[in-house]
Coordinates of C-alpha atoms in Angstrom, one line a residue:
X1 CA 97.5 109.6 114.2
X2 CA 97.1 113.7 114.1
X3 CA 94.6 113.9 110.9
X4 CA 93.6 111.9 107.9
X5 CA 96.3 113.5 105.6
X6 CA 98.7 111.6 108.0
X7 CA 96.8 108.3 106.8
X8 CA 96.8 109.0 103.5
X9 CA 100.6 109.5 103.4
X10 CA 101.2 106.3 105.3
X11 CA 98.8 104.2 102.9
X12 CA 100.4 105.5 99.4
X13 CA 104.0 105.3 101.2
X14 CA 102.6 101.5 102.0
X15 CA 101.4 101.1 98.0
X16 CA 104.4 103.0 96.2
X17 CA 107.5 103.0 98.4
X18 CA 108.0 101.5 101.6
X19 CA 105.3 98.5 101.9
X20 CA 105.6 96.7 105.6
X21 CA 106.7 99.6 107.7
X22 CA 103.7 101.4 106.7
X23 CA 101.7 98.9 107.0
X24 CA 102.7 98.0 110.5
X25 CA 102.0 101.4 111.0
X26 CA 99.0 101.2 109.8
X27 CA 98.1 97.9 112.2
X28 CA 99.0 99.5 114.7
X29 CA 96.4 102.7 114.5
X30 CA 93.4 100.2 113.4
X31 CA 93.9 98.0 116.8
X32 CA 93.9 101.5 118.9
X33 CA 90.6 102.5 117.2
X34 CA 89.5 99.1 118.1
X35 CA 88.9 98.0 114.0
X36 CA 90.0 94.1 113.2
X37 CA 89.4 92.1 110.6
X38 CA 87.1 89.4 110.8
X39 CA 84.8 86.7 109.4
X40 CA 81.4 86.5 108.5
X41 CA 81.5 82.9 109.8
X42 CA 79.1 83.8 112.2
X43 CA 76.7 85.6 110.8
X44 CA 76.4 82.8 108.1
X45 CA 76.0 80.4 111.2
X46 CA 73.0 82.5 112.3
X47 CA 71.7 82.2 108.9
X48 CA 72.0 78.7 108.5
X49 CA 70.0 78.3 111.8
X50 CA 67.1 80.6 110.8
X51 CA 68.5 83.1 113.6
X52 CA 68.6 85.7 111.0
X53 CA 67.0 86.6 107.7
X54 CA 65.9 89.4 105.6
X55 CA 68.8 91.0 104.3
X56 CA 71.6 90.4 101.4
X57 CA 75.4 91.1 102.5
X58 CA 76.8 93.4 99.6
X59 CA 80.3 92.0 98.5
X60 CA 81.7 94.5 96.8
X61 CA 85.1 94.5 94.6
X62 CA 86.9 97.7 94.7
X63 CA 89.2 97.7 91.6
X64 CA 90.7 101.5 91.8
X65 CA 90.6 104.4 93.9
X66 CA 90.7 101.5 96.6
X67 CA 91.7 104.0 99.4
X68 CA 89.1 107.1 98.3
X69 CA 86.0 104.2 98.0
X70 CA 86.7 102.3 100.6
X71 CA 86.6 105.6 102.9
X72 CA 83.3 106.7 101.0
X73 CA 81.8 103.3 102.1
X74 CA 82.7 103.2 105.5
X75 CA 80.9 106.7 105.7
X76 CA 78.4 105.9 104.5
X77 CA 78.0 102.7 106.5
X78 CA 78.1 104.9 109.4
X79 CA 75.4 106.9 108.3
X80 CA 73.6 104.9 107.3
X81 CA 74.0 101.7 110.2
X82 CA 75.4 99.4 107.9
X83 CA 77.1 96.7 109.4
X84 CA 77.1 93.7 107.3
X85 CA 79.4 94.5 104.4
X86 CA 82.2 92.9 102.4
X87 CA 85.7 94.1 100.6
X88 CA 86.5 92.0 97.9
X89 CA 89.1 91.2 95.6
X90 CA 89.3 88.9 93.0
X91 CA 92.9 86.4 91.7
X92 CA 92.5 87.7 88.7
X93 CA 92.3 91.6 89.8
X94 CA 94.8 91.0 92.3
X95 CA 96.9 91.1 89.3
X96 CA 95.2 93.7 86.1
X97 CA 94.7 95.9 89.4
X98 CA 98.3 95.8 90.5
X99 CA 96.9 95.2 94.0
X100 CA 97.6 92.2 96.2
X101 CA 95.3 90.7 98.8
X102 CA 98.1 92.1 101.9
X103 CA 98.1 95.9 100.2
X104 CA 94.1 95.5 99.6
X105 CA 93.6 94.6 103.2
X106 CA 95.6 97.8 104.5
X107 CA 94.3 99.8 102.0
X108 CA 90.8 98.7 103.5
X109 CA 92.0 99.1 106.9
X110 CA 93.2 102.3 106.6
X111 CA 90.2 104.0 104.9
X112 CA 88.1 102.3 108.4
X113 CA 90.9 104.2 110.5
X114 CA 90.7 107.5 108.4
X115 CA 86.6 107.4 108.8
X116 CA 86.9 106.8 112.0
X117 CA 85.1 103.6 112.0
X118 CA 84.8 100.8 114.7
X119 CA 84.3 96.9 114.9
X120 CA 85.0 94.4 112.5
X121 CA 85.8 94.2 108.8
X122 CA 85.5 91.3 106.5
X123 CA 87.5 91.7 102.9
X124 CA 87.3 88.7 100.9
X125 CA 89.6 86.6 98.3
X126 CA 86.7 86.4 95.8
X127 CA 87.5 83.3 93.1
X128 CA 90.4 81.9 94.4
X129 CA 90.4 80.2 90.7
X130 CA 91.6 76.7 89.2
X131 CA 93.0 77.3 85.5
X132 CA 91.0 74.8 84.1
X133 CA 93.9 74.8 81.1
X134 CA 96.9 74.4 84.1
X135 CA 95.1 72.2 85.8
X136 CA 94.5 69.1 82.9
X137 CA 98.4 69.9 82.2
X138 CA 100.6 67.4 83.9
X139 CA 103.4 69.9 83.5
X140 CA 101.3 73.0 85.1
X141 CA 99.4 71.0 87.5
X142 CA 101.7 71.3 90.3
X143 CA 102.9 75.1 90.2
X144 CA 98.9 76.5 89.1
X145 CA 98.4 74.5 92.5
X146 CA 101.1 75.8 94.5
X147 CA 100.7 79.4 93.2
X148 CA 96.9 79.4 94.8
X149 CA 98.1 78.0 97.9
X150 CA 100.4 80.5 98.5
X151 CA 97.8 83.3 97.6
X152 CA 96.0 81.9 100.3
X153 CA 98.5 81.3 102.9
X154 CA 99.7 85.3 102.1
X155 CA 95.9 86.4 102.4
X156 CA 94.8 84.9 105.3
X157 CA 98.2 86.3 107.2
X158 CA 96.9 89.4 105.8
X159 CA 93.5 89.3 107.7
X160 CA 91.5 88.4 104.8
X161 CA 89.4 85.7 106.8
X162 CA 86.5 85.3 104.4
X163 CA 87.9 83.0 100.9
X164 CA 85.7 81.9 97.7
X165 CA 87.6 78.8 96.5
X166 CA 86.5 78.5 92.9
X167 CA 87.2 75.4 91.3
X168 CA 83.6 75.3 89.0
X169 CA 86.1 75.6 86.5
X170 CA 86.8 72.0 86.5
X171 CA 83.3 70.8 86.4
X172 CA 83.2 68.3 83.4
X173 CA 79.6 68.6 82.0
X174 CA 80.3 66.1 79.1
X175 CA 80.1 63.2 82.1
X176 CA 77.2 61.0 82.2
X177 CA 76.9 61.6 86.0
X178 CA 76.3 64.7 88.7
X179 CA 78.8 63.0 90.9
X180 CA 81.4 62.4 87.8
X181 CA 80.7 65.8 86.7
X182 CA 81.1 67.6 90.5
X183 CA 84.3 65.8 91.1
X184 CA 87.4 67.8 90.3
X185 CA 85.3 70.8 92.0
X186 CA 84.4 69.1 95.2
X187 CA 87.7 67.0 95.4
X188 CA 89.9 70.9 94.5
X189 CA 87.5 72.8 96.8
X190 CA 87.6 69.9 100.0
X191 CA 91.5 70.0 99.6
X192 CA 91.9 74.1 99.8
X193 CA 89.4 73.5 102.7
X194 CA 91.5 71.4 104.9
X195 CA 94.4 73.9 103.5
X196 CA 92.5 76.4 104.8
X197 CA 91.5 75.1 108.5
X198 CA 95.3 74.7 108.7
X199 CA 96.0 78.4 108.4
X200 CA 93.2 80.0 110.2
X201 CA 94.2 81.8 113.3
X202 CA 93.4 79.9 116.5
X203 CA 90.2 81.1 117.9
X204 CA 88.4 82.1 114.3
X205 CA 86.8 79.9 111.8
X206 CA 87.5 81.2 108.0
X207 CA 84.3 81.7 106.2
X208 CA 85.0 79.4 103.0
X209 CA 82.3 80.0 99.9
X210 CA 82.6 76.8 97.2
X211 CA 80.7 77.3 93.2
X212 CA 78.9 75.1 91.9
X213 CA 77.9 76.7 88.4
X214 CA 80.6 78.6 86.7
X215 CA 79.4 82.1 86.4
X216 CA 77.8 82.9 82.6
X217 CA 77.2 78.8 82.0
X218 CA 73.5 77.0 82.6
X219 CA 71.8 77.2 85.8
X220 CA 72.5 75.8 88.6
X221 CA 70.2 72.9 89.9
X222 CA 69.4 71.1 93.5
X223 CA 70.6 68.1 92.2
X224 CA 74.0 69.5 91.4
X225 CA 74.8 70.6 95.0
X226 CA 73.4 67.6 96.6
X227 CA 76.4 66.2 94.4
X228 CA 78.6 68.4 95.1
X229 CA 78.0 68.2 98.9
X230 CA 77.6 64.4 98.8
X231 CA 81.2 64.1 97.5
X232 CA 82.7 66.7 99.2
X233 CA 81.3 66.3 103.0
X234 CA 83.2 62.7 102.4
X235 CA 86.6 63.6 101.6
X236 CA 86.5 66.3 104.5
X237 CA 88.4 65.1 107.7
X238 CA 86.0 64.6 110.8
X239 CA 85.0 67.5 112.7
X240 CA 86.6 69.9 110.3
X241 CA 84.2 72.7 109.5
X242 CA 83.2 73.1 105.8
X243 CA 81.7 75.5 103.0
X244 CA 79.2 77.8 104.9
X245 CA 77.9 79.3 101.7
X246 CA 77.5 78.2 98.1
X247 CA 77.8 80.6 94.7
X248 CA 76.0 79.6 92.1
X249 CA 74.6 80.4 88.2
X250 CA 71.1 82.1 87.8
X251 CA 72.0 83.3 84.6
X252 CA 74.3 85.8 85.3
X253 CA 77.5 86.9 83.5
X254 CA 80.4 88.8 84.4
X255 CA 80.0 92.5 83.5
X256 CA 77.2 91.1 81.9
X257 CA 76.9 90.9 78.1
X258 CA 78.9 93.9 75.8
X259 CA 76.5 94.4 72.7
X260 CA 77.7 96.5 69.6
X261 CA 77.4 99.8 70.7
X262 CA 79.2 99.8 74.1
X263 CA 75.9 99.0 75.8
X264 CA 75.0 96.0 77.8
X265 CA 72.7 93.4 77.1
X266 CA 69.5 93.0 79.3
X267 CA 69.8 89.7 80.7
X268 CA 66.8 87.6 82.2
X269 CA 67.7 85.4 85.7
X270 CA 65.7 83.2 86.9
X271 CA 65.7 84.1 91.1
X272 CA 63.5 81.2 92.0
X273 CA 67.3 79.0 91.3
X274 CA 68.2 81.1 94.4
X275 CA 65.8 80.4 96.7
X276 CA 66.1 76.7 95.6
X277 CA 69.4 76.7 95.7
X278 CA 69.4 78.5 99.8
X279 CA 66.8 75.9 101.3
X280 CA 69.5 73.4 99.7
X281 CA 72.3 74.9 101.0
X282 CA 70.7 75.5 104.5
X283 CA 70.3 71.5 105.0
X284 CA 73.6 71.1 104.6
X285 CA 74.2 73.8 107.8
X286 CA 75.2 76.9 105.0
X287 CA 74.3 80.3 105.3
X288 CA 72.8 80.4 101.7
X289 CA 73.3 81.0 98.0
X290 CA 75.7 83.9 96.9
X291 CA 74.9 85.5 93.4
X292 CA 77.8 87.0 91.1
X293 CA 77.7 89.3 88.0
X294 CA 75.2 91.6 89.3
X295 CA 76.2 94.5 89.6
X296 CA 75.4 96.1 85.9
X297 CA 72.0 94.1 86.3
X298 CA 68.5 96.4 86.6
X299 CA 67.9 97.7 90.0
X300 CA 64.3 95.6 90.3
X301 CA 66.6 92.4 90.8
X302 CA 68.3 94.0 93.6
X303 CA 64.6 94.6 96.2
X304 CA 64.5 90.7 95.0
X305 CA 67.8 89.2 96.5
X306 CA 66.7 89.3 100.0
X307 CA 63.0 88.1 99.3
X308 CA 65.1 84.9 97.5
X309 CA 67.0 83.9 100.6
X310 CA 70.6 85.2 98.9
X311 CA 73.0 85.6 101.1
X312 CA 75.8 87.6 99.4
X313 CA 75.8 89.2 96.1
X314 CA 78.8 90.3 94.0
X315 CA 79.6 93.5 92.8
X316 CA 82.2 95.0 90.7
X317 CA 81.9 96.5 87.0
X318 CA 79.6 99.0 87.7
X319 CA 81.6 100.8 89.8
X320 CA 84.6 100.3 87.3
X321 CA 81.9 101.8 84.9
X322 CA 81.3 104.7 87.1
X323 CA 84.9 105.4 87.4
X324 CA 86.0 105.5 83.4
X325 CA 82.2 108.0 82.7
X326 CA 83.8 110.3 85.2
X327 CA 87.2 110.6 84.1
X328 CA 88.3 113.6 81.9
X329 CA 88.2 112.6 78.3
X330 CA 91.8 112.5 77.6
X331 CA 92.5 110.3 80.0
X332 CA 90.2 108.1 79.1
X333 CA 91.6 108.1 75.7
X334 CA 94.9 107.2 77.1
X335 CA 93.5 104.1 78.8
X336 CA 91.9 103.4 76.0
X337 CA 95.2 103.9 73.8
X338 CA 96.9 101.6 76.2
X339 CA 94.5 98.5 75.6
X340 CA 94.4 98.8 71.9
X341 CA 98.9 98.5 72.2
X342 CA 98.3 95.9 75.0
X343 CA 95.1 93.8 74.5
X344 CA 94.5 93.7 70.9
X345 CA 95.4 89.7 70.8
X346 CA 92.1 89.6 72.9
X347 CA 90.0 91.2 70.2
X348 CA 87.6 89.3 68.3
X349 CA 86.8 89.8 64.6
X350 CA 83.7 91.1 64.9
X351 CA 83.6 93.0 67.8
X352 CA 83.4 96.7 67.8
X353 CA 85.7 99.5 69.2
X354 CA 83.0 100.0 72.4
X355 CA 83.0 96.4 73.0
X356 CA 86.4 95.7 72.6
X357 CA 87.4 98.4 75.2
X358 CA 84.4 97.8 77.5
X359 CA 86.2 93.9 77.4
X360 CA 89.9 95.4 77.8
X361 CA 89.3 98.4 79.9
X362 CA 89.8 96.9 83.1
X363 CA 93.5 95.8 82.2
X364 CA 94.5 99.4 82.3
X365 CA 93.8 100.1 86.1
X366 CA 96.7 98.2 86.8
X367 CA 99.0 99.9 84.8
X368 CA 97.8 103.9 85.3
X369 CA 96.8 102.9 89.3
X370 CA 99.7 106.2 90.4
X371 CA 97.6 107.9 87.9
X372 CA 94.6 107.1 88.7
X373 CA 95.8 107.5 92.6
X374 CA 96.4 110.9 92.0
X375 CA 94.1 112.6 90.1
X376 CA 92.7 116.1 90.9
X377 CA 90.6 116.2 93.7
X378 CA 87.8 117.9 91.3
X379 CA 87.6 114.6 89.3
X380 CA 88.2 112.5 92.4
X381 CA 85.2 114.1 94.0
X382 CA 82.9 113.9 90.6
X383 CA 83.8 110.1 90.8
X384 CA 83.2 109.2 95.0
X385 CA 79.5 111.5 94.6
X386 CA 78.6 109.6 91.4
X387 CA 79.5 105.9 93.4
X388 CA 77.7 107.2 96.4
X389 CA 74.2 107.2 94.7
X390 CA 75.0 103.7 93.4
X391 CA 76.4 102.4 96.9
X392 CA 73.0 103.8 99.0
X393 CA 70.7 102.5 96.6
X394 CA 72.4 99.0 96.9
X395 CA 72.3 99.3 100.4
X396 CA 69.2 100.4 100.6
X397 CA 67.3 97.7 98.4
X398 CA 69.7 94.9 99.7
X399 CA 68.2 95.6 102.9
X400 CA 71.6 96.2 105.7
X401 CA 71.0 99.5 106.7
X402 CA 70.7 99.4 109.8
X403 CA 72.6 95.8 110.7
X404 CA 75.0 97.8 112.5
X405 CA 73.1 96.4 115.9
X406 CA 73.0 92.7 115.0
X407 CA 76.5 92.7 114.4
X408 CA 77.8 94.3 117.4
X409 CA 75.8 91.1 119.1
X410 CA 77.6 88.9 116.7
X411 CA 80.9 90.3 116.9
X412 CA 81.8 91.8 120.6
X413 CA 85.3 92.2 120.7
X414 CA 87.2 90.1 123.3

């Protein structure tokens, strides 16, 4: 490939126009810069053994501008020697995003070949969900079921070896038991598993994450897991490998609380349900706990992952926050426009204009993504300097700069 203009063009023709040819394309260019997707199966491993500590991998969900960001990150990851970093995407933002888990991949994969970066990449399908609604529904059961297996089946074709099965959804607190509670989770997430083992490639294991705690309910406890663990090592066939990491609720919430005036709540977790929750998880050979909904949190929580034994931490609104404070005010207000014609069945009778689009505002990516994908370079570059303080102050306090070396061990090619 002549220059990065030539990579661009082949990753929009990929999104917009002419999909697998590009793609292949694509392929084809990562494998001669020696890039390849990969799992972070190992690394978990040599957490789970104690090999390894120190550090919090960054899983971070790029819901626009997937092609400029990505390429910002893998800069600076170069820069900066970070090695141990994960592209995510959501189910549910596969779909407001207008970006499936095969185009996310290449769009990843192209940014690593434009930056000229080498070794591995892990993206991630991040709450591979059970509708909780489809699920109790005789009628739905069966395609809410088939739907996620083939989003899992198209991902893992794709190179997306690292999948989050959530199925907390189905936890039914009301039961007087952990076990009776846990069991449509463990039973859901032990079935995807076996699903999953199936469809790996031979000579890689899939790093599978399961949830215990649906993210903005209670905490999550020791007791839970060990039921969750106890009913789902069962059902597992022997010798298939299982969960290597657990995600689970510290008091968290999804782009965290909206109060009146478009701001966000500051909300209090408790961090010690972390650590806990890790020296659980590592008796039961996983890497760790993973903590969601934190990227709108205060920075002083993010110096205190690592000390807590986390092992990955999710990140996504804040950089969706980053993107709509930089973009020129009409714009904006055309977004905007959109969700009040689109997403006012969503609105709440007391919520305000700010909260109600703060809610909404992520809907319109999908639907303005050419839009967004080609906006002047002056506002593009406005956006990529303003996520680059954010992304090397994560990096920094989350502690992988310079894992760049560790991973090479982990992950020689061949």
């Amino acid at each position: 490939m002549e220059n990065n203009m030539e990579i661009e063009t082949l990753v929009k023709k990929m999104i917009f126009s002419e999909g697998s040819e590009a793609a292949e394309k694509i392929r084809k260019e990562a494998a001669k810069k020696n890039i390849w997707f990969d799992s972070t199966q190992k690394l978990y491993e040599a957490f789970a053994k104690e090999e390894i500590s120190g550090f919090t991998v960054p899983a971070i969900n790029i819901r626009t501008l997937t092609f400029d960001t990505a390429r910002l990150l893998f800069r600076l990851m170069k820069e900066k020697e970070v090695g141990a970093c994960i592209f995510e995407l959501a189910r549910s933002e596969t779909k407001y995003t207008d970006q499936s888990m095969p185009e996310y991949a290449i769009t990843i994969l192209a940014a690593a070949v434009a930056e000229n970066y080498k070794g591995p990449i892990f993206v991630q399908g991040d709450h591979f969900q059970i509708k909780v609604e489809k699920f109790f529904n005789e009628e739905k059961k069966t395609n809410e079921i088939e739907e996620l297996k083939n989003l899992l089946r198209h991902s893992i074709e794709s190179g997306v070896y690292n999948i989050d099965i959530d199925a907390s959804t189905l936890v039914k607190i009301e039961e007087p038991t952990l076990d009776k509670q846990q069991y449509y989770n463990y039973a859901s997430t032990a079935e995807f598993t076996k699903l999953i083992r199936n469809l790996e490639p031979r000579g890689l294991t899939v790093s599978i994450g399961g949830e215990i705690g649906e993210i903005g309910g209670k905490n999550s406890t020791p007791e839970e897991l060990q039921a969750f663990m106890g009913g789902y090592q069962k059902l597992l066939p022997a010798g298939t490998k299982g969960l290597i990491k657990i995600s689970v609720q510290t008091g968290a919430a999804h782009g965290g609380i909206i109060l009146p005036d478009g701001s966000r709540a500051v909300l209090k977790l408790d961090l010690d349900v972390l650590e806990k929750l890790s020296d659980e998880a590592r008796k039961h050979e996983m890497g760790g706990a993973v903590q969601h909904g934190a990227s709108t949190l205060p920075e002083k929580y993010f110096d205190m992952f690592p000390q807590k034994k986390c092992i990955e931490v999710h990140l996504a609104t804040a950089f969706q926050d980053i993107v709509y404070e930089s973009l020129p005010k009409l714009f904006k207000e055309k977004m905007y426009h959109w969700c009040r014609e689109n997403c006012s069945g969503e609105r709440k009778p007391d919520q305000t204009d700010e909260q109600f689009f703060m809610g909404t505002r992520k809907k319109a990516l999908g639907p303005f993504k050419k839009e967004l994908w080609n906006l002047p370079q002056e506002t593009k570059s406005r956006i990529l300097e303003n996520l680059e303080a954010k992304f090397n102050l994560l990096f920094e306090k989350l502690g992988v700069c310079r894992t760049a070396e560790l991973m090479e061990k982990l992950y020689k090619k061949g």
